Amino acid sequence: MRKYFAFSGTTGNALLHCSFLAAIYILCIFLLPVSLQQADRYQLTTTDYHVIMFLLAVPSILVWYFAFFGYSKLYQFAAAIFKTKNGSHFMTLATGMMVLAWSLPIYEICERVLSSIASAHHGFANASIIIANYIEVSLSVVSFVIISKASRDIVKTEVSDAENDRSKWLIGFFMVFGILYCYLTLRTFHLRAFHDAGDIYHVASWLMLISIIAPYLYAWFLGLIGAYDLHIYANRVKGVIYRRALNTLVAGLSATIVSFITSQYLFSAWPSRHLGLNWRTIILVAIRLIGGIGFVFMAAGANKLRRIEEV
Amino acid sequence: MTPTNKASIYSQVVKVTHVYLGPAAERFIDRQVENHLHKTPDKVTRTDINSLIDWIRVVVSLLTDDEEIIEEYLSELSKIANPKNKQANKR
């Protein structure tokens, strides 16, 4: 992983990888077969459909660039302090952010490919949705587990009573958050006929609870805890100038994690198969862009910290 | 000057720097001493502090625009260079 990071951790290489993935995604949008049912529903030609899909993809691709830029800067800071007590933990954090960044294009490309296969082979439609959901859940769980572990190790270097500081309000908030999510998601089920065309997830409710809702809640809880731990660390660390740079990094990282969680929360609790510019799309795009800006702030903070270590 | 005093000067500088650069303080001072004073950190003497302050002024200006913080930091380092002034101020 370190050898990969040495290659991809430079900003140029990270952006190159992002460009490669963006090119693949754009090719998928324009070359793969479209859903004729969707095109007919909106009275679009296939070309119109391709163009609309591309326009809807532009904000996502922009966020990918921000994300790849962000994790590369965090990696460079982690590399600068690798021999210190926190170095390996920040490297782990950079790994988690890298997985989070890569999960964005990987999911989108997989989802596009699966959708195209489903358009051509209608029997594959349910499977494509299930597989896409599981890809997203898996990537989220992996990235947030890594981020949470790294944050925990970082905060332990400064705060010995971190366990107590994870106060009851955070756990209480997450309980409400989780219960609300379960209600919003399960209400999308047509429990009597889950094969109905209106059903988005195409799995039984019990399987949905175990394999999608529970892992999402686990991943989100870890992500929020990770952001909270880093916030505690940033407040406890000494050094006026150092803390300002660290606060910028932590603010960006927290914004990224929260926006990621929020967009997944809204997307899965408020699913839609409709194409086009509606309030749901606008809100999701806005949240994703906030996440992208979070990556930029994270990069700015990491850059300042790296300069402190290098000048 | 005794070896203990020499070591304590470096420690004092790091201690002051810690207020501003936190975990990076020791590494920062080591770099400035090695790169600009061409000495090992344990050989820093009171007479080196003024040169060190000049270099730190330039370097810290690259890290922050906050002039107040920079002057405060350098003022604290000056007290290490001129302890008699520090004692006079206390009286």
Short mmCIF file of C-alpha atoms in Angstrom, two decimals:
data_model
loop_
_atom_site.label_atom_id
_atom_site.label_comp_id
_atom_site.label_asym_id
_atom_site.label_seq_id
_atom_site.Cartn_x
_atom_site.Cartn_y
_atom_site.Cartn_z
CA MET A 1 0.00 0.00 0.00
CA ARG A 2 2.88 2.39 0.80
CA LYS A 3 4.44 1.68 -2.60
CA TYR A 4 1.13 2.47 -4.25
CA PHE A 5 0.89 5.61 -2.17
CA ALA A 6 4.40 6.65 -3.15
CA PHE A 7 3.22 6.52 -6.73
CA SER A 8 -0.28 7.87 -6.33
CA GLY A 9 0.35 10.22 -3.41
CA THR A 10 1.85 12.88 -5.62
CA THR A 11 -0.82 15.32 -6.68
CA GLY A 12 -0.01 14.95 -10.34
CA ASN A 13 -0.40 11.20 -10.29
CA ALA A 14 -3.58 11.33 -8.24
CA LEU A 15 -5.16 13.75 -10.70
CA LEU A 16 -3.96 11.57 -13.55
CA HIS A 17 -5.73 8.58 -12.05
CA CYS A 18 -8.82 10.70 -11.59
CA SER A 19 -8.69 11.82 -15.22
CA PHE A 20 -8.39 8.19 -16.32
CA LEU A 21 -11.45 7.23 -14.28
CA ALA A 22 -13.37 10.28 -15.51
CA ALA A 23 -12.56 9.32 -19.10
CA ILE A 24 -13.80 5.78 -18.50
CA TYR A 25 -17.00 7.11 -16.95
CA ILE A 26 -17.64 9.53 -19.80
CA LEU A 27 -17.04 6.75 -22.31
CA CYS A 28 -19.50 4.58 -20.41
CA ILE A 29 -22.08 7.36 -20.52
CA PHE A 30 -21.77 7.85 -24.25
CA LEU A 31 -21.02 4.36 -25.50
CA LEU A 32 -23.07 2.01 -23.35
CA PRO A 33 -26.71 1.38 -24.32
CA VAL A 34 -29.29 3.56 -22.63
CA SER A 35 -32.55 2.62 -20.99
CA LEU A 36 -35.03 2.95 -23.87
CA GLN A 37 -37.87 2.87 -21.35
CA GLN A 38 -36.48 5.93 -19.62
CA ALA A 39 -35.79 7.68 -22.90
CA ASP A 40 -39.34 7.02 -24.08
CA ARG A 41 -40.77 8.20 -20.76
CA TYR A 42 -39.10 11.57 -21.18
CA GLN A 43 -39.47 11.61 -24.98
CA LEU A 44 -35.73 11.84 -25.50
CA THR A 45 -33.60 10.55 -28.29
CA THR A 46 -30.67 8.38 -27.23
CA THR A 47 -28.33 11.27 -27.98
CA ASP A 48 -30.36 13.60 -25.75
CA TYR A 49 -30.29 10.98 -23.03
CA HIS A 50 -26.50 10.64 -23.29
CA VAL A 51 -26.07 14.40 -23.11
CA ILE A 52 -28.34 14.73 -20.07
CA MET A 53 -26.53 11.92 -18.30
CA PHE A 54 -23.22 13.63 -19.06
CA LEU A 55 -24.44 16.99 -17.74
CA LEU A 56 -25.69 15.34 -14.56
CA ALA A 57 -22.30 13.65 -14.21
CA VAL A 58 -20.26 16.87 -14.47
CA PRO A 59 -20.66 17.93 -10.79
CA SER A 60 -19.78 14.40 -9.68
CA ILE A 61 -16.63 14.38 -11.80
CA LEU A 62 -15.65 17.77 -10.37
CA VAL A 63 -16.02 16.36 -6.85
CA TRP A 64 -13.81 13.40 -7.84
CA TYR A 65 -11.03 15.80 -8.78
CA PHE A 66 -11.37 17.62 -5.47
CA ALA A 67 -11.34 14.28 -3.64
CA PHE A 68 -8.23 12.96 -5.39
CA PHE A 69 -6.47 16.30 -4.86
CA GLY A 70 -7.44 16.23 -1.20
CA TYR A 71 -6.21 12.75 -0.37
CA SER A 72 -2.93 13.30 -2.21
CA LYS A 73 -2.19 16.38 -0.08
CA LEU A 74 -3.07 14.49 3.09
CA TYR A 75 -0.77 11.69 2.01
CA GLN A 76 2.09 14.17 1.43
CA PHE A 77 1.65 15.55 4.95
CA ALA A 78 1.55 12.03 6.38
CA ALA A 79 4.74 11.17 4.49
CA ALA A 80 6.45 14.29 5.89
CA ILE A 81 5.73 13.17 9.49
CA PHE A 82 5.92 9.41 8.93
CA LYS A 83 8.76 8.92 11.40
CA THR A 84 6.93 10.71 14.23
CA LYS A 85 4.50 9.12 16.69
CA ASN A 86 1.48 10.24 14.67
CA GLY A 87 2.96 9.61 11.24
CA SER A 88 1.66 6.12 10.68
CA HIS A 89 -1.79 7.09 11.98
CA PHE A 90 -2.04 10.01 9.57
CA MET A 91 -0.90 7.67 6.81
CA THR A 92 -3.77 5.35 7.74
CA LEU A 93 -6.12 8.35 7.68
CA ALA A 94 -4.83 9.25 4.22
CA THR A 95 -5.51 5.65 3.17
CA GLY A 96 -9.08 5.92 4.40
CA MET A 97 -9.60 9.17 2.53
CA MET A 98 -8.07 7.58 -0.56
CA VAL A 99 -10.59 4.72 -0.37
CA LEU A 100 -13.38 7.27 0.10
CA ALA A 101 -12.16 9.25 -2.92
CA TRP A 102 -11.81 6.17 -5.13
CA SER A 103 -15.20 4.88 -4.04
CA LEU A 104 -16.86 7.80 -5.80
CA PRO A 105 -15.84 6.96 -9.39
CA ILE A 106 -15.79 3.21 -8.81
CA TYR A 107 -19.41 3.20 -7.68
CA GLU A 108 -20.56 5.51 -10.48
CA ILE A 109 -18.78 3.50 -13.18
CA CYS A 110 -20.06 0.19 -11.83
CA GLU A 111 -23.58 1.58 -11.55
CA ARG A 112 -23.46 2.85 -15.13
CA VAL A 113 -22.21 -0.46 -16.47
CA LEU A 114 -24.75 -2.45 -14.48
CA SER A 115 -27.58 -0.16 -15.60
CA SER A 116 -26.58 -0.58 -19.22
CA ILE A 117 -26.49 -4.34 -18.90
CA ALA A 118 -29.93 -4.18 -17.28
CA SER A 119 -31.22 -2.02 -20.15
CA ALA A 120 -30.16 -4.66 -22.62
CA HIS A 121 -31.17 -7.65 -20.48
CA HIS A 122 -34.31 -6.90 -18.49
CA GLY A 123 -33.93 -10.00 -16.38
CA PHE A 124 -30.76 -8.49 -14.92
CA ALA A 125 -32.49 -5.29 -13.70
CA ASN A 126 -33.06 -6.39 -10.11
CA ALA A 127 -29.59 -7.89 -9.83
CA SER A 128 -27.99 -4.71 -11.15
CA ILE A 129 -29.66 -2.62 -8.45
CA ILE A 130 -28.73 -5.08 -5.71
CA ILE A 131 -25.12 -5.32 -6.85
CA ALA A 132 -24.78 -1.53 -7.12
CA ASN A 133 -26.17 -1.08 -3.61
CA TYR A 134 -23.78 -3.65 -2.19
CA ILE A 135 -20.79 -2.07 -3.94
CA GLU A 136 -21.61 1.28 -2.39
CA VAL A 137 -22.19 -0.16 1.07
CA SER A 138 -18.97 -2.17 0.96
CA LEU A 139 -16.84 0.79 -0.10
CA SER A 140 -18.41 2.98 2.58
CA VAL A 141 -17.81 0.44 5.31
CA VAL A 142 -14.17 -0.07 4.31
CA SER A 143 -13.35 3.63 4.10
CA PHE A 144 -15.08 4.61 7.34
CA VAL A 145 -13.57 1.69 9.27
CA ILE A 146 -10.10 2.83 8.23
CA ILE A 147 -10.84 6.51 8.95
CA SER A 148 -12.31 5.69 12.34
CA LYS A 149 -9.35 3.55 13.35
CA ALA A 150 -6.87 6.21 12.26
CA SER A 151 -8.78 8.96 14.08
CA ARG A 152 -8.92 6.87 17.23
CA ASP A 153 -5.18 6.25 17.16
CA ILE A 154 -4.47 9.93 16.50
CA VAL A 155 -6.65 11.22 19.32
CA LYS A 156 -5.15 8.69 21.76
CA THR A 157 -1.76 10.36 21.37
CA GLU A 158 -3.14 13.53 22.94
CA VAL A 159 -6.27 12.66 24.85
CA SER A 160 -6.31 9.82 27.33
CA ASP A 161 -9.98 10.20 28.19
CA ALA A 162 -11.32 10.14 24.64
CA GLU A 163 -13.82 7.47 25.59
CA ASN A 164 -15.50 9.80 28.06
CA ASP A 165 -15.47 12.66 25.61
CA ARG A 166 -17.57 10.69 23.18
CA SER A 167 -20.41 12.02 25.13
CA LYS A 168 -23.86 10.70 25.37
CA TRP A 169 -25.21 13.40 23.11
CA LEU A 170 -23.33 11.92 20.13
CA ILE A 171 -24.67 8.45 20.79
CA GLY A 172 -28.14 9.84 21.45
CA PHE A 173 -28.04 11.82 18.21
CA PHE A 174 -27.04 8.75 16.29
CA MET A 175 -29.84 6.71 17.79
CA VAL A 176 -32.38 9.23 16.53
CA PHE A 177 -30.55 9.45 13.20
CA GLY A 178 -30.58 5.68 12.83
CA ILE A 179 -34.20 5.20 13.80
CA LEU A 180 -35.26 7.90 11.37
CA TYR A 181 -33.22 6.31 8.62
CA CYS A 182 -34.78 2.90 9.22
CA TYR A 183 -38.26 4.43 9.07
CA LEU A 184 -37.53 6.44 5.91
CA THR A 185 -35.93 3.52 4.12
CA LEU A 186 -38.40 0.84 5.07
CA ARG A 187 -41.35 3.00 4.09
CA THR A 188 -40.10 2.76 0.49
CA PHE A 189 -40.95 -0.90 0.57
CA HIS A 190 -44.16 -2.20 -0.83
CA LEU A 191 -44.16 -4.95 1.71
CA ARG A 192 -46.83 -6.98 0.05
CA ALA A 193 -45.30 -6.94 -3.40
CA PHE A 194 -41.59 -6.24 -3.31
CA HIS A 195 -41.32 -7.26 -6.90
CA ASP A 196 -43.40 -4.24 -7.82
CA ALA A 197 -41.79 -1.86 -10.29
CA GLY A 198 -41.94 0.86 -7.67
CA ASP A 199 -39.63 -1.09 -5.39
CA ILE A 200 -36.15 0.34 -5.54
CA TYR A 201 -34.05 -2.17 -3.65
CA HIS A 202 -35.46 -5.49 -4.87
CA VAL A 203 -34.59 -7.39 -1.74
CA ALA A 204 -36.71 -8.64 1.10
CA SER A 205 -37.06 -6.20 3.99
CA TRP A 206 -35.22 -8.43 6.45
CA LEU A 207 -32.31 -8.77 4.01
CA MET A 208 -32.39 -5.01 3.46
CA LEU A 209 -32.13 -4.47 7.23
CA ILE A 210 -29.24 -6.87 7.69
CA SER A 211 -27.19 -6.27 4.58
CA ILE A 212 -27.77 -2.62 3.71
CA ILE A 213 -29.30 -0.61 6.54
CA ALA A 214 -27.18 -2.11 9.33
CA PRO A 215 -23.84 -1.80 7.46
CA TYR A 216 -24.67 1.76 6.40
CA LEU A 217 -25.51 2.73 9.99
CA TYR A 218 -22.32 1.06 11.21
CA ALA A 219 -20.21 2.85 8.60
CA TRP A 220 -21.84 6.22 9.26
CA PHE A 221 -21.44 5.88 13.00
CA LEU A 222 -17.76 5.11 12.54
CA GLY A 223 -17.41 8.06 10.17
CA LEU A 224 -19.06 10.47 12.60
CA ILE A 225 -16.99 9.14 15.50
CA GLY A 226 -13.86 9.55 13.39
CA ALA A 227 -14.71 13.17 12.60
CA TYR A 228 -15.49 13.81 16.27
CA ASP A 229 -12.22 12.27 17.45
CA LEU A 230 -10.25 14.44 15.06
CA HIS A 231 -12.15 17.49 16.27
CA ILE A 232 -11.16 16.64 19.86
CA TYR A 233 -7.55 16.12 18.81
CA ALA A 234 -7.45 19.45 16.95
CA ASN A 235 -8.79 21.24 20.03
CA ARG A 236 -6.33 19.59 22.41
CA VAL A 237 -3.12 19.81 20.39
CA LYS A 238 -0.72 22.58 21.37
CA GLY A 239 0.64 25.24 19.06
CA VAL A 240 -1.32 28.28 17.89
CA ILE A 241 -0.06 28.19 14.30
CA TYR A 242 -0.12 24.39 14.14
CA ARG A 243 -3.66 24.22 15.48
CA ARG A 244 -4.98 26.68 12.91
CA ALA A 245 -3.68 24.52 10.07
CA LEU A 246 -4.94 21.37 11.75
CA ASN A 247 -8.38 22.91 12.29
CA THR A 248 -8.61 23.64 8.56
CA LEU A 249 -7.74 20.01 7.79
CA VAL A 250 -10.21 18.64 10.34
CA ALA A 251 -12.99 21.00 9.25
CA GLY A 252 -12.55 19.89 5.65
CA LEU A 253 -12.40 16.23 6.55
CA SER A 254 -15.49 16.52 8.76
CA ALA A 255 -17.42 18.34 6.02
CA THR A 256 -16.46 15.57 3.59
CA ILE A 257 -17.54 12.78 5.93
CA VAL A 258 -20.80 14.48 6.88
CA SER A 259 -21.68 15.30 3.28
CA PHE A 260 -20.91 11.74 2.21
CA ILE A 261 -23.12 10.36 4.95
CA THR A 262 -25.88 12.87 4.21
CA SER A 263 -25.95 12.13 0.50
CA GLN A 264 -26.02 8.37 1.10
CA TYR A 265 -28.70 8.87 3.74
CA LEU A 266 -30.88 10.94 1.43
CA PHE A 267 -30.21 8.78 -1.61
CA SER A 268 -31.17 5.56 0.12
CA ALA A 269 -34.03 6.95 2.25
CA TRP A 270 -35.44 8.98 -0.65
CA PRO A 271 -34.75 6.87 -3.71
CA SER A 272 -35.86 7.87 -7.16
CA ARG A 273 -35.59 6.48 -10.61
CA HIS A 274 -36.50 9.77 -12.23
CA LEU A 275 -34.06 11.36 -14.58
CA GLY A 276 -33.64 15.07 -14.66
CA LEU A 277 -33.36 18.19 -12.59
CA ASN A 278 -35.66 18.04 -9.62
CA TRP A 279 -35.25 19.19 -6.03
CA ARG A 280 -33.83 15.84 -4.97
CA THR A 281 -31.13 16.01 -7.64
CA ILE A 282 -30.28 19.61 -6.81
CA ILE A 283 -30.01 18.86 -3.10
CA LEU A 284 -27.85 15.80 -3.70
CA VAL A 285 -25.57 17.70 -6.08
CA ALA A 286 -25.25 20.56 -3.56
CA ILE A 287 -24.36 18.12 -0.78
CA ARG A 288 -21.80 16.38 -2.99
CA LEU A 289 -20.25 19.74 -3.90
CA ILE A 290 -19.99 20.61 -0.19
CA GLY A 291 -18.14 17.34 0.23
CA GLY A 292 -15.84 18.30 -2.61
CA ILE A 293 -15.13 21.65 -1.00
CA GLY A 294 -14.42 19.74 2.21
CA PHE A 295 -11.71 17.83 0.37
CA VAL A 296 -10.22 21.16 -0.77
CA PHE A 297 -10.15 22.50 2.79
CA MET A 298 -8.60 19.24 3.94
CA ALA A 299 -5.94 19.66 1.27
CA ALA A 300 -5.29 23.27 2.31
CA GLY A 301 -4.86 22.27 5.97
CA ALA A 302 -2.64 19.32 5.09
CA ASN A 303 -0.54 21.56 2.86
CA LYS A 304 0.00 24.10 5.66
CA LEU A 305 0.96 21.33 8.08
CA ARG A 306 3.37 19.86 5.55
CA ARG A 307 5.02 23.27 5.13
CA ILE A 308 5.50 23.51 8.89
CA GLU A 309 7.35 20.19 8.70
CA GLU A 310 9.47 21.17 5.71
CA VAL A 311 10.52 24.84 6.01
CA MET B 1 29.05 27.95 30.01
CA THR B 2 28.29 24.52 31.43
CA PRO B 3 26.90 21.74 29.21
CA THR B 4 23.73 21.80 31.26
CA ASN B 5 23.22 25.48 30.38
CA LYS B 6 23.79 24.77 26.68
CA ALA B 7 21.24 22.00 26.71
CA SER B 8 18.77 24.12 28.61
CA ILE B 9 19.01 26.92 26.00
CA TYR B 10 17.91 24.52 23.28
CA SER B 11 15.19 23.17 25.57
CA GLN B 12 14.03 26.69 26.34
CA VAL B 13 13.83 27.51 22.63
CA VAL B 14 11.86 24.34 21.93
CA LYS B 15 9.59 25.02 24.87
CA VAL B 16 8.76 28.50 23.56
CA THR B 17 8.31 27.17 20.03
CA HIS B 18 5.97 24.49 21.30
CA VAL B 19 3.46 27.19 22.20
CA TYR B 20 3.24 28.13 18.53
CA LEU B 21 4.10 25.03 16.54
CA GLY B 22 2.94 22.30 18.89
CA PRO B 23 4.11 18.79 18.00
CA ALA B 24 6.30 20.15 15.19
CA ALA B 25 8.33 22.44 17.51
CA GLU B 26 11.37 20.26 18.14
CA ARG B 27 11.66 19.17 14.51
CA PHE B 28 11.31 22.80 13.40
CA ILE B 29 14.07 24.09 15.68
CA ASP B 30 16.35 21.19 14.79
CA ARG B 31 16.00 22.04 11.11
CA GLN B 32 16.68 25.74 11.63
CA VAL B 33 19.72 25.06 13.78
CA GLU B 34 21.17 22.47 11.40
CA ASN B 35 20.39 24.25 8.16
CA HIS B 36 21.04 27.87 9.10
CA LEU B 37 23.42 27.78 12.05
CA HIS B 38 25.20 24.67 10.76
CA LYS B 39 25.35 23.18 14.25
CA THR B 40 23.87 20.29 16.06
CA PRO B 41 21.00 21.34 18.34
CA ASP B 42 22.85 20.44 21.53
CA LYS B 43 25.55 23.01 20.66
CA VAL B 44 23.23 26.01 20.51
CA THR B 45 24.46 28.81 22.75
CA ARG B 46 22.87 32.02 23.94
CA THR B 47 24.85 33.98 21.36
CA ASP B 48 23.24 31.93 18.55
CA ILE B 49 19.73 32.91 19.55
CA ASN B 50 19.76 36.28 17.78
CA SER B 51 20.81 34.68 14.46
CA LEU B 52 18.23 31.98 15.02
CA ILE B 53 15.55 34.61 15.63
CA ASP B 54 16.38 36.29 12.32
CA TRP B 55 15.99 32.99 10.45
CA ILE B 56 12.84 32.05 12.34
CA ARG B 57 11.29 35.43 11.48
CA VAL B 58 11.72 34.70 7.78
CA VAL B 59 10.55 31.10 8.01
CA VAL B 60 7.53 31.66 10.25
CA SER B 61 6.39 34.45 7.91
CA LEU B 62 5.98 31.72 5.30
CA LEU B 63 3.72 29.78 7.65
CA THR B 64 1.37 32.50 8.86
CA ASP B 65 0.34 36.05 8.01
CA ASP B 66 -0.49 36.83 11.62
CA GLU B 67 2.12 39.47 12.47
CA GLU B 68 0.99 39.64 16.07
CA ILE B 69 1.67 35.95 16.63
CA ILE B 70 5.02 36.18 14.87
CA GLU B 71 6.15 39.13 16.98
CA GLU B 72 4.94 37.49 20.15
CA TYR B 73 6.90 34.33 19.31
CA LEU B 74 10.06 36.24 18.48
CA SER B 75 9.71 38.36 21.58
CA GLU B 76 9.60 35.23 23.73
CA LEU B 77 12.71 33.92 21.99
CA SER B 78 14.46 37.26 22.61
CA LYS B 79 13.93 36.80 26.31
CA ILE B 80 16.04 33.65 26.11
CA ALA B 81 18.78 35.59 24.32
CA ASN B 82 18.65 38.44 26.86
CA PRO B 83 17.69 37.01 30.23
CA LYS B 84 18.84 40.17 32.05
CA ASN B 85 16.19 42.15 30.17
CA LYS B 86 13.65 39.56 31.21
CA GLN B 87 14.62 39.94 34.85
CA ALA B 88 14.58 43.76 34.59
CA ASN B 89 11.07 43.59 33.16
CA LYS B 90 9.99 41.40 36.05
CA ARG B 91 11.20 44.01 38.60
#
